[in-house]
CSV table of C-alpha atoms in Angstrom, one decimal:
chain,number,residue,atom,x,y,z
A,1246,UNK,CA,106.9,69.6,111.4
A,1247,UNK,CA,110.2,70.4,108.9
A,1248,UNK,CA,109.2,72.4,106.1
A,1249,UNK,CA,109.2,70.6,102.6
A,1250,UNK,CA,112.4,70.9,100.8
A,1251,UNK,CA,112.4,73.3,97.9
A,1252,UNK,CA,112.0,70.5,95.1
A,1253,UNK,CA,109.0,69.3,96.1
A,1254,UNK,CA,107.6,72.9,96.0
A,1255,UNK,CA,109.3,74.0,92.7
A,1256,UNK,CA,109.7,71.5,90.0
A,1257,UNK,CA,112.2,73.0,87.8
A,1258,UNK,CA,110.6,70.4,85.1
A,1259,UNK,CA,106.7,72.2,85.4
A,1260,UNK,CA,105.4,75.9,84.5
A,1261,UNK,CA,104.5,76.9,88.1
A,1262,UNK,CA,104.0,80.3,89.3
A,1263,UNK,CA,104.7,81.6,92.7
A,1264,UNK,CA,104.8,84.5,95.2
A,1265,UNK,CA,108.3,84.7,96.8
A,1266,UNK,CA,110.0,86.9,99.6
A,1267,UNK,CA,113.1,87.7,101.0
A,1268,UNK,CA,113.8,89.8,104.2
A,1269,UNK,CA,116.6,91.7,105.5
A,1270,UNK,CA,118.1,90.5,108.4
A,1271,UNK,CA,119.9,93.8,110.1
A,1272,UNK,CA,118.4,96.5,112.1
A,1273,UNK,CA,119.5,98.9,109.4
A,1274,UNK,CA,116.6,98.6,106.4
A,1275,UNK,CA,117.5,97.2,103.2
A,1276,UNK,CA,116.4,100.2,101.0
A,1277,UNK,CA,115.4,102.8,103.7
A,1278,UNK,CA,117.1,105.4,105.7
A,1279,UNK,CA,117.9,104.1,108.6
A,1280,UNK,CA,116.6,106.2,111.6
A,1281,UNK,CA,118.9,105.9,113.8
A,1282,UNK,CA,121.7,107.0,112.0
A,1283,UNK,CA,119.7,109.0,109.3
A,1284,UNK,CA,121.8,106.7,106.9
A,1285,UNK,CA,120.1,106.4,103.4
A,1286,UNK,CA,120.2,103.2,101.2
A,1287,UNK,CA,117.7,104.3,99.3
A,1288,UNK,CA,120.1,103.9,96.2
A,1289,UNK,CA,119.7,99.7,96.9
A,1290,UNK,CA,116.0,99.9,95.2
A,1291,UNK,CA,117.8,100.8,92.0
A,1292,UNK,CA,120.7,97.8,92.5
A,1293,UNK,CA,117.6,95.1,93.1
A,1294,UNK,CA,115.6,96.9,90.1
A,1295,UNK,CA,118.4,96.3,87.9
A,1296,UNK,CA,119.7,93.0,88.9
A,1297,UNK,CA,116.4,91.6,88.4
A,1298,UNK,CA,116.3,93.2,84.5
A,1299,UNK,CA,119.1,91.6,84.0
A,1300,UNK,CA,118.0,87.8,85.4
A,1301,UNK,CA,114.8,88.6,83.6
A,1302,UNK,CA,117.0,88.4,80.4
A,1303,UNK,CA,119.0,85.3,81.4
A,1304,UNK,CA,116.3,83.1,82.8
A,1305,UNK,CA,113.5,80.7,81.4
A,1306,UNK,CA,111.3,82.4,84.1
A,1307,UNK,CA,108.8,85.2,83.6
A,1308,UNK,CA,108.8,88.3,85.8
A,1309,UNK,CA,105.0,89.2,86.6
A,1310,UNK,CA,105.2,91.7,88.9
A,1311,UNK,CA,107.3,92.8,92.1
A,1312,UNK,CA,107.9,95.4,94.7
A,1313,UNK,CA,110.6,96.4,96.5
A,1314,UNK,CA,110.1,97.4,100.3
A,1315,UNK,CA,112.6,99.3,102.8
A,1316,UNK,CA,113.5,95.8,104.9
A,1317,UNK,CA,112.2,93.5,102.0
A,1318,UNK,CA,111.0,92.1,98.7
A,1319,UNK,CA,108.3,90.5,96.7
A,1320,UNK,CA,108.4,88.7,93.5
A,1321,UNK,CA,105.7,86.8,91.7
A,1322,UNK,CA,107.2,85.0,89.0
A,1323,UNK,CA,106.5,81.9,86.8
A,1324,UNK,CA,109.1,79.3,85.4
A,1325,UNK,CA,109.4,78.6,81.9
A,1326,UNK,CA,110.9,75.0,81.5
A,1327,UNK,CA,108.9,74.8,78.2
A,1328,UNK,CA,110.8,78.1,76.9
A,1329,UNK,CA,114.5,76.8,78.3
A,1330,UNK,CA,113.8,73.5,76.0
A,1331,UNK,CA,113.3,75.3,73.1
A,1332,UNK,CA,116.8,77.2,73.5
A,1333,UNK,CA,119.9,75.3,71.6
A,1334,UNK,CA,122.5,74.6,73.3
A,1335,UNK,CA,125.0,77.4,72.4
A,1336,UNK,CA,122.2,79.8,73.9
A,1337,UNK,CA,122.1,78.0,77.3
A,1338,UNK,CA,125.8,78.3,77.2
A,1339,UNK,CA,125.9,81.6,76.3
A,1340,UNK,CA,123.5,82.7,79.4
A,1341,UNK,CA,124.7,80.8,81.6
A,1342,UNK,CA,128.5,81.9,81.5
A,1343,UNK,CA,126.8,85.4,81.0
A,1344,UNK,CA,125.2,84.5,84.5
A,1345,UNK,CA,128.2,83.2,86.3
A,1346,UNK,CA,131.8,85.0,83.9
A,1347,UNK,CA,134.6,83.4,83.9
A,1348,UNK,CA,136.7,86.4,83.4
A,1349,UNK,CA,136.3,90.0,85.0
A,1350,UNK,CA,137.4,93.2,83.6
A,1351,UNK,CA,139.6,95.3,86.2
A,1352,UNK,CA,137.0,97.0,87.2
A,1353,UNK,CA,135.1,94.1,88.1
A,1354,UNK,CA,132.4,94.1,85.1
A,1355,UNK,CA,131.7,90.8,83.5
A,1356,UNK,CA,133.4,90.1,80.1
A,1357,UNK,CA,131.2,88.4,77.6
A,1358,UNK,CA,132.0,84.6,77.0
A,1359,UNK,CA,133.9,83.8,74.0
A,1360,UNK,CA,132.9,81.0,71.4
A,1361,UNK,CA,136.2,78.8,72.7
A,1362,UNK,CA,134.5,79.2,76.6
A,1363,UNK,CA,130.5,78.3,75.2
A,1364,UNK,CA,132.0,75.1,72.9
A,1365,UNK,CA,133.8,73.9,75.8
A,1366,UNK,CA,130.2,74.0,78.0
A,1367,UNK,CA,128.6,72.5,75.2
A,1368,UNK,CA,130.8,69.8,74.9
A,1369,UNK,CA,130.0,68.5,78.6
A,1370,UNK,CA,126.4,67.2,77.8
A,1371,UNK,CA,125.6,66.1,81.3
A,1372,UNK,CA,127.2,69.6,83.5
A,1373,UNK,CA,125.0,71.5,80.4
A,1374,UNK,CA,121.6,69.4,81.3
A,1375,UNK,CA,122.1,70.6,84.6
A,1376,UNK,CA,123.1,74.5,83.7
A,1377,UNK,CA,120.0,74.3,81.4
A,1378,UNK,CA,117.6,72.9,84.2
A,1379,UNK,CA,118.6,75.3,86.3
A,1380,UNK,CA,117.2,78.0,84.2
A,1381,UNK,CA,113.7,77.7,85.4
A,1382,UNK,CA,114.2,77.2,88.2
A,1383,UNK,CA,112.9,79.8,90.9
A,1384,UNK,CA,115.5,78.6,93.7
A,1385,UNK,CA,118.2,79.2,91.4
A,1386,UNK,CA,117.3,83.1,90.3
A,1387,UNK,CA,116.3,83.7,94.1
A,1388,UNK,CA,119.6,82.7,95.0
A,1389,UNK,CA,121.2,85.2,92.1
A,1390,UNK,CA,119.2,88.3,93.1
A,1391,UNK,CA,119.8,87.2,97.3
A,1392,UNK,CA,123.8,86.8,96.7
A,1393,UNK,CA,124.4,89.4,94.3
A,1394,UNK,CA,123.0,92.2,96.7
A,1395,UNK,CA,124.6,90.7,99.9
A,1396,UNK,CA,127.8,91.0,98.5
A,1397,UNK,CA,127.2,94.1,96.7
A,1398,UNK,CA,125.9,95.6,100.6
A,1399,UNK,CA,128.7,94.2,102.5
A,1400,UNK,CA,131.3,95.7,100.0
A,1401,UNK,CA,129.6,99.0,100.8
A,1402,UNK,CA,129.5,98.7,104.4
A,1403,UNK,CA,132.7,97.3,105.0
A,1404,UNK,CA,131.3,94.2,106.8
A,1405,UNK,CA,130.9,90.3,106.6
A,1406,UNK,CA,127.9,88.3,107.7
A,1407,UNK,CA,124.2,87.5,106.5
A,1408,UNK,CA,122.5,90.2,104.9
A,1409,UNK,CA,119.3,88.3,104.3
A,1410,UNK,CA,118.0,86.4,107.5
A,1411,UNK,CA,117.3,82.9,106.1
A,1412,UNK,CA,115.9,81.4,103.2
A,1413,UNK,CA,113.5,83.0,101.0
A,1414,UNK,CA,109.6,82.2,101.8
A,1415,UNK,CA,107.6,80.4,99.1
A,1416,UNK,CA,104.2,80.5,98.3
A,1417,UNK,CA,102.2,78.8,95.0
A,1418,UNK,CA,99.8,80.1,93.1
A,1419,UNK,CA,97.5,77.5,92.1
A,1420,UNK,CA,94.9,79.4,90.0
A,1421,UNK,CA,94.1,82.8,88.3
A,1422,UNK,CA,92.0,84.2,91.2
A,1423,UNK,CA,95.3,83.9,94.1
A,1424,UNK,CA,97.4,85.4,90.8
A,1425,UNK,CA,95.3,88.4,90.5
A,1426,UNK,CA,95.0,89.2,94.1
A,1427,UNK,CA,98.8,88.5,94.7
A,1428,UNK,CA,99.5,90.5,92.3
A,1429,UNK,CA,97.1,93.3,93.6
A,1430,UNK,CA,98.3,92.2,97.2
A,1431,UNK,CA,102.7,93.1,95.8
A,1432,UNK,CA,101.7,96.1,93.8
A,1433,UNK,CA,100.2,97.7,96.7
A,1434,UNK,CA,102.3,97.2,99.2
A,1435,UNK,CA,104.1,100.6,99.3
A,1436,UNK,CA,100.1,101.8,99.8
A,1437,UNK,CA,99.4,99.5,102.5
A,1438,UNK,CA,102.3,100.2,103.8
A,1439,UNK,CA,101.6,104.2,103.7
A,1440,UNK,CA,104.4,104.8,101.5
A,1441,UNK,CA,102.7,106.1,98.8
A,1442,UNK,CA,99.2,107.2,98.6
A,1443,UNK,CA,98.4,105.8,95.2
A,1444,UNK,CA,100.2,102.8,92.5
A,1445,UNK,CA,101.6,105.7,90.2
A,1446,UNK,CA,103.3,107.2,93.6
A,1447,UNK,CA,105.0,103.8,94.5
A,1448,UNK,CA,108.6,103.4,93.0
A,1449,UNK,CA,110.5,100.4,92.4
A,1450,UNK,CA,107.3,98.3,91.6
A,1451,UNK,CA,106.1,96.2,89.0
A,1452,UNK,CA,102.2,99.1,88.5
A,1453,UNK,CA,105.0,101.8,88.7
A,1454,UNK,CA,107.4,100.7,85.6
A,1455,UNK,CA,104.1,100.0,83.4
A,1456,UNK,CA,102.3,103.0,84.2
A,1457,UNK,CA,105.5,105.1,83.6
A,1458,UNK,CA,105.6,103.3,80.5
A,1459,UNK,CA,102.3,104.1,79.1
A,1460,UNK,CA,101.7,106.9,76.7
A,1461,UNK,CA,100.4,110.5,77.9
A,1462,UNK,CA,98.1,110.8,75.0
A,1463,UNK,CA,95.4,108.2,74.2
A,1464,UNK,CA,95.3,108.6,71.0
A,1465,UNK,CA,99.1,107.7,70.2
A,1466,UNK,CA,98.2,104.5,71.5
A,1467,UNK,CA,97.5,103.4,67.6
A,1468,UNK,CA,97.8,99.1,68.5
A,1469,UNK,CA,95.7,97.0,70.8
A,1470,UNK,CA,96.8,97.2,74.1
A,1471,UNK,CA,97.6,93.3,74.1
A,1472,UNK,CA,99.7,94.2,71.1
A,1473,UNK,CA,101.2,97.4,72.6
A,1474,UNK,CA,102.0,95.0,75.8
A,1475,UNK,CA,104.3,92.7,73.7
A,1476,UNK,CA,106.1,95.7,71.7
A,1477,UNK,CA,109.2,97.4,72.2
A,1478,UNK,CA,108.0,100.9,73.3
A,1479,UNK,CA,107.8,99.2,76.8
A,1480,UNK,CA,111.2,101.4,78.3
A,1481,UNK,CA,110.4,100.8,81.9
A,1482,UNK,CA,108.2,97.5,81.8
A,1483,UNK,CA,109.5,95.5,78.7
A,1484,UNK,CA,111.4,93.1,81.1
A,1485,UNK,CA,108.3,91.7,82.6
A,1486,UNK,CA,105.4,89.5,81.7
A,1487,UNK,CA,102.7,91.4,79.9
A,1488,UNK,CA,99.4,91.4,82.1
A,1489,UNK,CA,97.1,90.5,79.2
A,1490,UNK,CA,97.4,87.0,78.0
A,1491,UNK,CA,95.2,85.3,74.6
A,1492,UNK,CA,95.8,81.7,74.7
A,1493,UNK,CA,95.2,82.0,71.0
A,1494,UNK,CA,97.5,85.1,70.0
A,1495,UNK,CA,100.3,84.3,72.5
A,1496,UNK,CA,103.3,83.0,71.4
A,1497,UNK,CA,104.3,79.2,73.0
A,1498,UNK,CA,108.1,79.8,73.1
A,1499,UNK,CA,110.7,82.2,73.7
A,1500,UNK,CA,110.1,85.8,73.6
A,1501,UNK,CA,110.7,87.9,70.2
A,1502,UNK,CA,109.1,91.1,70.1
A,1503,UNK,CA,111.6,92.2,73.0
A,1504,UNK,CA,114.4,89.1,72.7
A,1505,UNK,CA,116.7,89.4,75.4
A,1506,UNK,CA,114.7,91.6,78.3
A,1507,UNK,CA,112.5,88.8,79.2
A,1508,UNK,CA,111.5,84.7,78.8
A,1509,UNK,CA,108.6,85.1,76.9
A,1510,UNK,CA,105.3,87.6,75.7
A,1511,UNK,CA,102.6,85.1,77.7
A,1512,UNK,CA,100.7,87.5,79.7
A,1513,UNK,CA,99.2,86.0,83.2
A,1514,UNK,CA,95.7,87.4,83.7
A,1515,UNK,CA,92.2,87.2,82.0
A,1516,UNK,CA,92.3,91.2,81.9
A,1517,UNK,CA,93.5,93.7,80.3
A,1518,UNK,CA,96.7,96.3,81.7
A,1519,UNK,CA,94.4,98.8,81.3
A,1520,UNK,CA,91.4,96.9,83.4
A,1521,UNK,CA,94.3,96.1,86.1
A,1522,UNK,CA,95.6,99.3,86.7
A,1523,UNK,CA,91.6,100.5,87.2
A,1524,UNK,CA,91.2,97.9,89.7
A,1525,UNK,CA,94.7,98.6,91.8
A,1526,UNK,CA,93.9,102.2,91.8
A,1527,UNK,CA,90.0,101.4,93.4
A,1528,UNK,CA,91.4,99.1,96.1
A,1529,UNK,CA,94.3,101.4,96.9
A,1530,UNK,CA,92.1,104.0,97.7
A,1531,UNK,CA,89.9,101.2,100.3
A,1532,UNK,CA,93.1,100.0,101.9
A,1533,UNK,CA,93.6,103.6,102.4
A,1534,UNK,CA,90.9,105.1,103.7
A,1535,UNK,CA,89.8,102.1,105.8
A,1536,UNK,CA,86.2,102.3,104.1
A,1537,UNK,CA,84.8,99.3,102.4
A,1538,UNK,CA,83.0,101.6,99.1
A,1539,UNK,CA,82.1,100.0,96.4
A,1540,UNK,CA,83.2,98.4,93.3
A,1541,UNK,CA,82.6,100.1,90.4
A,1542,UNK,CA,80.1,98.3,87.9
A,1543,UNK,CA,82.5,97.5,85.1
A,1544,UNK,CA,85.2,96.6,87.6
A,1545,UNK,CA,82.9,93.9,89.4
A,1546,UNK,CA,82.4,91.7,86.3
A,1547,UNK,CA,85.9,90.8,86.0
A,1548,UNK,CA,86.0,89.9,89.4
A,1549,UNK,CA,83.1,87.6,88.8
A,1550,UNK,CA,84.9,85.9,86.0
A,1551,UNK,CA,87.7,85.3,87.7
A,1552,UNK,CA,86.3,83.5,90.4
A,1553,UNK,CA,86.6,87.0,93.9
A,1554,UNK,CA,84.2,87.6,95.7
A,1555,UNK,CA,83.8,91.3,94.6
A,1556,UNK,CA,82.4,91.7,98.4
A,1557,UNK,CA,85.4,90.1,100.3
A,1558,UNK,CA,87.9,91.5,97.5
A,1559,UNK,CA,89.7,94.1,99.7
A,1560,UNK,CA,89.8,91.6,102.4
A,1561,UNK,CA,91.8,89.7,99.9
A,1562,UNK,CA,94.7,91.5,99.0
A,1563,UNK,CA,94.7,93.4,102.7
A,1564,UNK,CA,95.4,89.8,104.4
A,1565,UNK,CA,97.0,87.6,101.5
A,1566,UNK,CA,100.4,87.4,102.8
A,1567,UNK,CA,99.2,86.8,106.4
A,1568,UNK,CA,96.4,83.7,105.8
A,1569,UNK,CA,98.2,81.9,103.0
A,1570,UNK,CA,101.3,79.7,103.7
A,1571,UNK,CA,102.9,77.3,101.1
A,1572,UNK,CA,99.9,77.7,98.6
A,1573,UNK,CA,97.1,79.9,97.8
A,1574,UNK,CA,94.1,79.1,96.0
A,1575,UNK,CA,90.5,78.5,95.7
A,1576,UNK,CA,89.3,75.0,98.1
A,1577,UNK,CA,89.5,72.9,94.9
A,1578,UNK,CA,92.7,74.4,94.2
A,1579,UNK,CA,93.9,73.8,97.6
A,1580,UNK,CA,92.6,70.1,97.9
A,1581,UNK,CA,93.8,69.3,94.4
A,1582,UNK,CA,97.4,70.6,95.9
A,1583,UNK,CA,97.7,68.9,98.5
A,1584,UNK,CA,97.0,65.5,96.6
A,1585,UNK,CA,99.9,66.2,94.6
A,1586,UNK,CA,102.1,66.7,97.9
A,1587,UNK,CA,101.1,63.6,99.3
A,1588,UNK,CA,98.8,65.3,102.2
A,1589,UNK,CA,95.7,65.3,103.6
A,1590,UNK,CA,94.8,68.9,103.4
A,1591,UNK,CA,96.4,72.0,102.9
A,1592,UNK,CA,96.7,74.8,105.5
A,1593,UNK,CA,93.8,77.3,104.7
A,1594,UNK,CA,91.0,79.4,106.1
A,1595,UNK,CA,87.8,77.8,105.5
A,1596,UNK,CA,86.7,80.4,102.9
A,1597,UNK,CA,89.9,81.8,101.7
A,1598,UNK,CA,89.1,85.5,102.1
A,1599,UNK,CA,86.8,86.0,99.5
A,1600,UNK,CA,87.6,83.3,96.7
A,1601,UNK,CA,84.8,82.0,95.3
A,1602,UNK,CA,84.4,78.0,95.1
A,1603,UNK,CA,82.2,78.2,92.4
C-alpha cells in the first residue's frame, strides 16, 4: 500500500505536532568517526545544532525537543499556522528572503534583504500567501535543515550524490501522553544508545541545552520556573519551546520575551522542566541498567495525570520508535485519527505500550 502524501499528514493550515527523522544514507556516519578510516565528523553535530537555531527563528513552528545521533536525527516539533497569521506582511517577507537570500557576500554568507527586495515580495499577494503558508509547514523546514547539510557535507568531502537516504519519516502526536514519552523516547537516545550514561552527559540534545542552561545555585533562581522558561537567561535552550505550558499565562501569538530565537513561549507538557528532567534522569538510569525499579512516589503522579501507565512507562520510551508508525497515541486517539484520514483503523499494538485508555 503507497504511503500517504505529506499533505494529508501535515496540514500546514492546523497546529499539529510531530516526531520526525532523517537518516544518513552513506557508510561513513553523519556525526561520528567513521571506523574504518578513523575520520571524525563530529564537528556536523554543531552545523545541525546551529542550522536548526536559526530555522527556529525563521519559522511559525516550535522546536520541542531534538537529538542528534552519529548516522541520524530526531525532531519533535509543532507548527504554528496561528502564529504565521498574526505576522504582517513585511515580516513574512523579511524571513523568508532571510531563509532563501537573494544576494551572497563573497564569502558565501547571506546578505540581509533590503526594503526595495521585501516591497517587491509584498507586492505579489498570491507568491506571498504561498511563502507565508509555507512557514508552518514541517515539510518545508525538514527540507531546509536536510538540504543545507547535504550541501554543506558534499562541499567538504569533495563529492556529489544523496547524503540523506530518502525522505524523512513522519510520525503524529495525537495527545500529551505520546508527547511526553517521545520526548523522553529523543532525549534519551544517546543513553539507549550507550553514548552517554546519563541526559546531562548527552550533547547536541534538546535535556542537554536546558540543563546547561539552568543555574548552579538554587537560590539565584529568584522567578517561577514557568517564568524563568520564557526569559532571556535561556543561552543554550532559548530557541526551543519551553516544557512548561499554562493555558492561562501563555501567550496566544508570536513569541516576545525572546523575539527572534523561536515561534512562540507555549510550553508542550502538563509538567514542569524541573519535574521532566527528574523523570528523564529515573528512566535513564532503567534503560541502563536493564532493571525495571521503581518510580519514585512524586514522579508516579504525573504519570497518572497524564494518562502512562507508570508500570509499562520504560517499556514506552524503550520501544516508541519501533511500535508506532504514522501516529502515536492513546486507542481513542488512534481511532479518532484514523477517522480523520478516511480509514478504518490505524496501525497500533493493541495496548500501545503502556498508555492508558482511561
Amino acid at each position: 500500500m503507497p504511503r500517504k502524501p505529506r499533505y494529508e499528514v501535515a496540514d500546514p493550515a492546523q497546529v499539529q505536532v510531530f516526531h520526525a527523522v532523517q537518516r544518513c544514507v552513506r557508510r561513513a556516519f553523519l556525526c561520528g568517526e567513521d571506523p574504518l578510516t578513523g575520520q571524525s565528523f563530529e564537528h556536523r553535530r554543531r552545523w545541525i545544532r546551529d542550522r536548526l537555531e536559526f530555522l527556529a527563528g525563521i519559522f511559525g513552528i516550535d522546536c520541542l525537543t531534538y537529538s542528534v545521533m552519529s548516522n541520524h536525527l530526531h525532531l519533535v516539533l509543532r507548527s504554528r499556522p496561528d502564529v504565521v497569521a498574526a505576522w504582517s506582511d513585511q515580516e513574512v517577507a523579511d524571513r523568508w528572503l532571510r531563509l532563501f537570500p537573494i544576494r551572497r557576500r563573497p564569502d558565501g554568507s547571506a546578505e540581509p534583504p533590503t526594503e526595495a527586495d521585501i516591497a517587491a515580495l509584498v507586492n505579489q499577494s498570491e507568491v506571498l500567501g504561498e511563502r507565508r503558508r509555507r512557514l508552518s509547514d514541517v515539510s518545508w523546514w525538514m527540507r531546509c535543515i536536510a538540504e543545507f547539510i547535504a550541501r554543506r557535507a558534499n562541499r567538504e568531502d569533495e563529492c556529489t550524490g544523496r547524503f540523506w537516504e530518502g525522505r524523512y519519516r513522519l510520525q503524529s502526536l495525537l495527545d500529551e501522553a505520546s508527547l511526553l514519552a517521545c520526548a523522553a523516547y529523543v532525549d534519551l537516545n544517546p543513553v539507549r544508545a550507550a553514548i552517554a550514561e546519563t541526559p546531562e552527559t548527552s550533547p547536541y540534545t534538546g535535556a542537554k541545552d536546558r540543563i546547561d542552561d539552568l543555574p548552579r545555585q538554587p537560590s539565584r533562581l529568584r522567578p517561577s520556573m514557568h517564568e524563568w522558561e520564557r526569559s532571556r537567561r535561556r543561552r543554550h535552550s532559548g530557541w526551543m519551546s519551553p516544557v512548561e505550558i499554562n493555558e492561562a499565562k501563555d501567550p496566544v501569538g508570536p513569541c516576545i520575551e525572546n523575539s527572534g530565537r523561536r515561534a512562540s513561549s507555549k510550553g508542550f507538557l502538563g509538567i514542569s522542566l524541573v519535574r521532566y528532567l527528574e523523570l528523564l534522569d529515573w528512566t535513564g538510569r532503567q534503560l541502563r541498567s536493564d532493571k525495571p525499579g521503581a518510580i519514585p512516589k512524586h514522579l508516579a503522579p504525573i504519570l497518572s495525570r497524564i494518562g502512562v501507565d507508570s508500570r509499562g512507562w520504560c517499556d514506552v520510551v524503550r520501544r516508541f520508535g519501533r511500535v508506532f508508525k504514522r501516529a502515536a497515541g492513546t486507542p481513542e486517539s488512534l481511532a479518532r485519527e484514523a477517522v480523520r484520514c478516511g480509514q478504518h483503523w490505524m496501525c497500533a499494538p493493541d495496548n500501545p505500550l503502556g498508555l492508558c485508555s482511561d
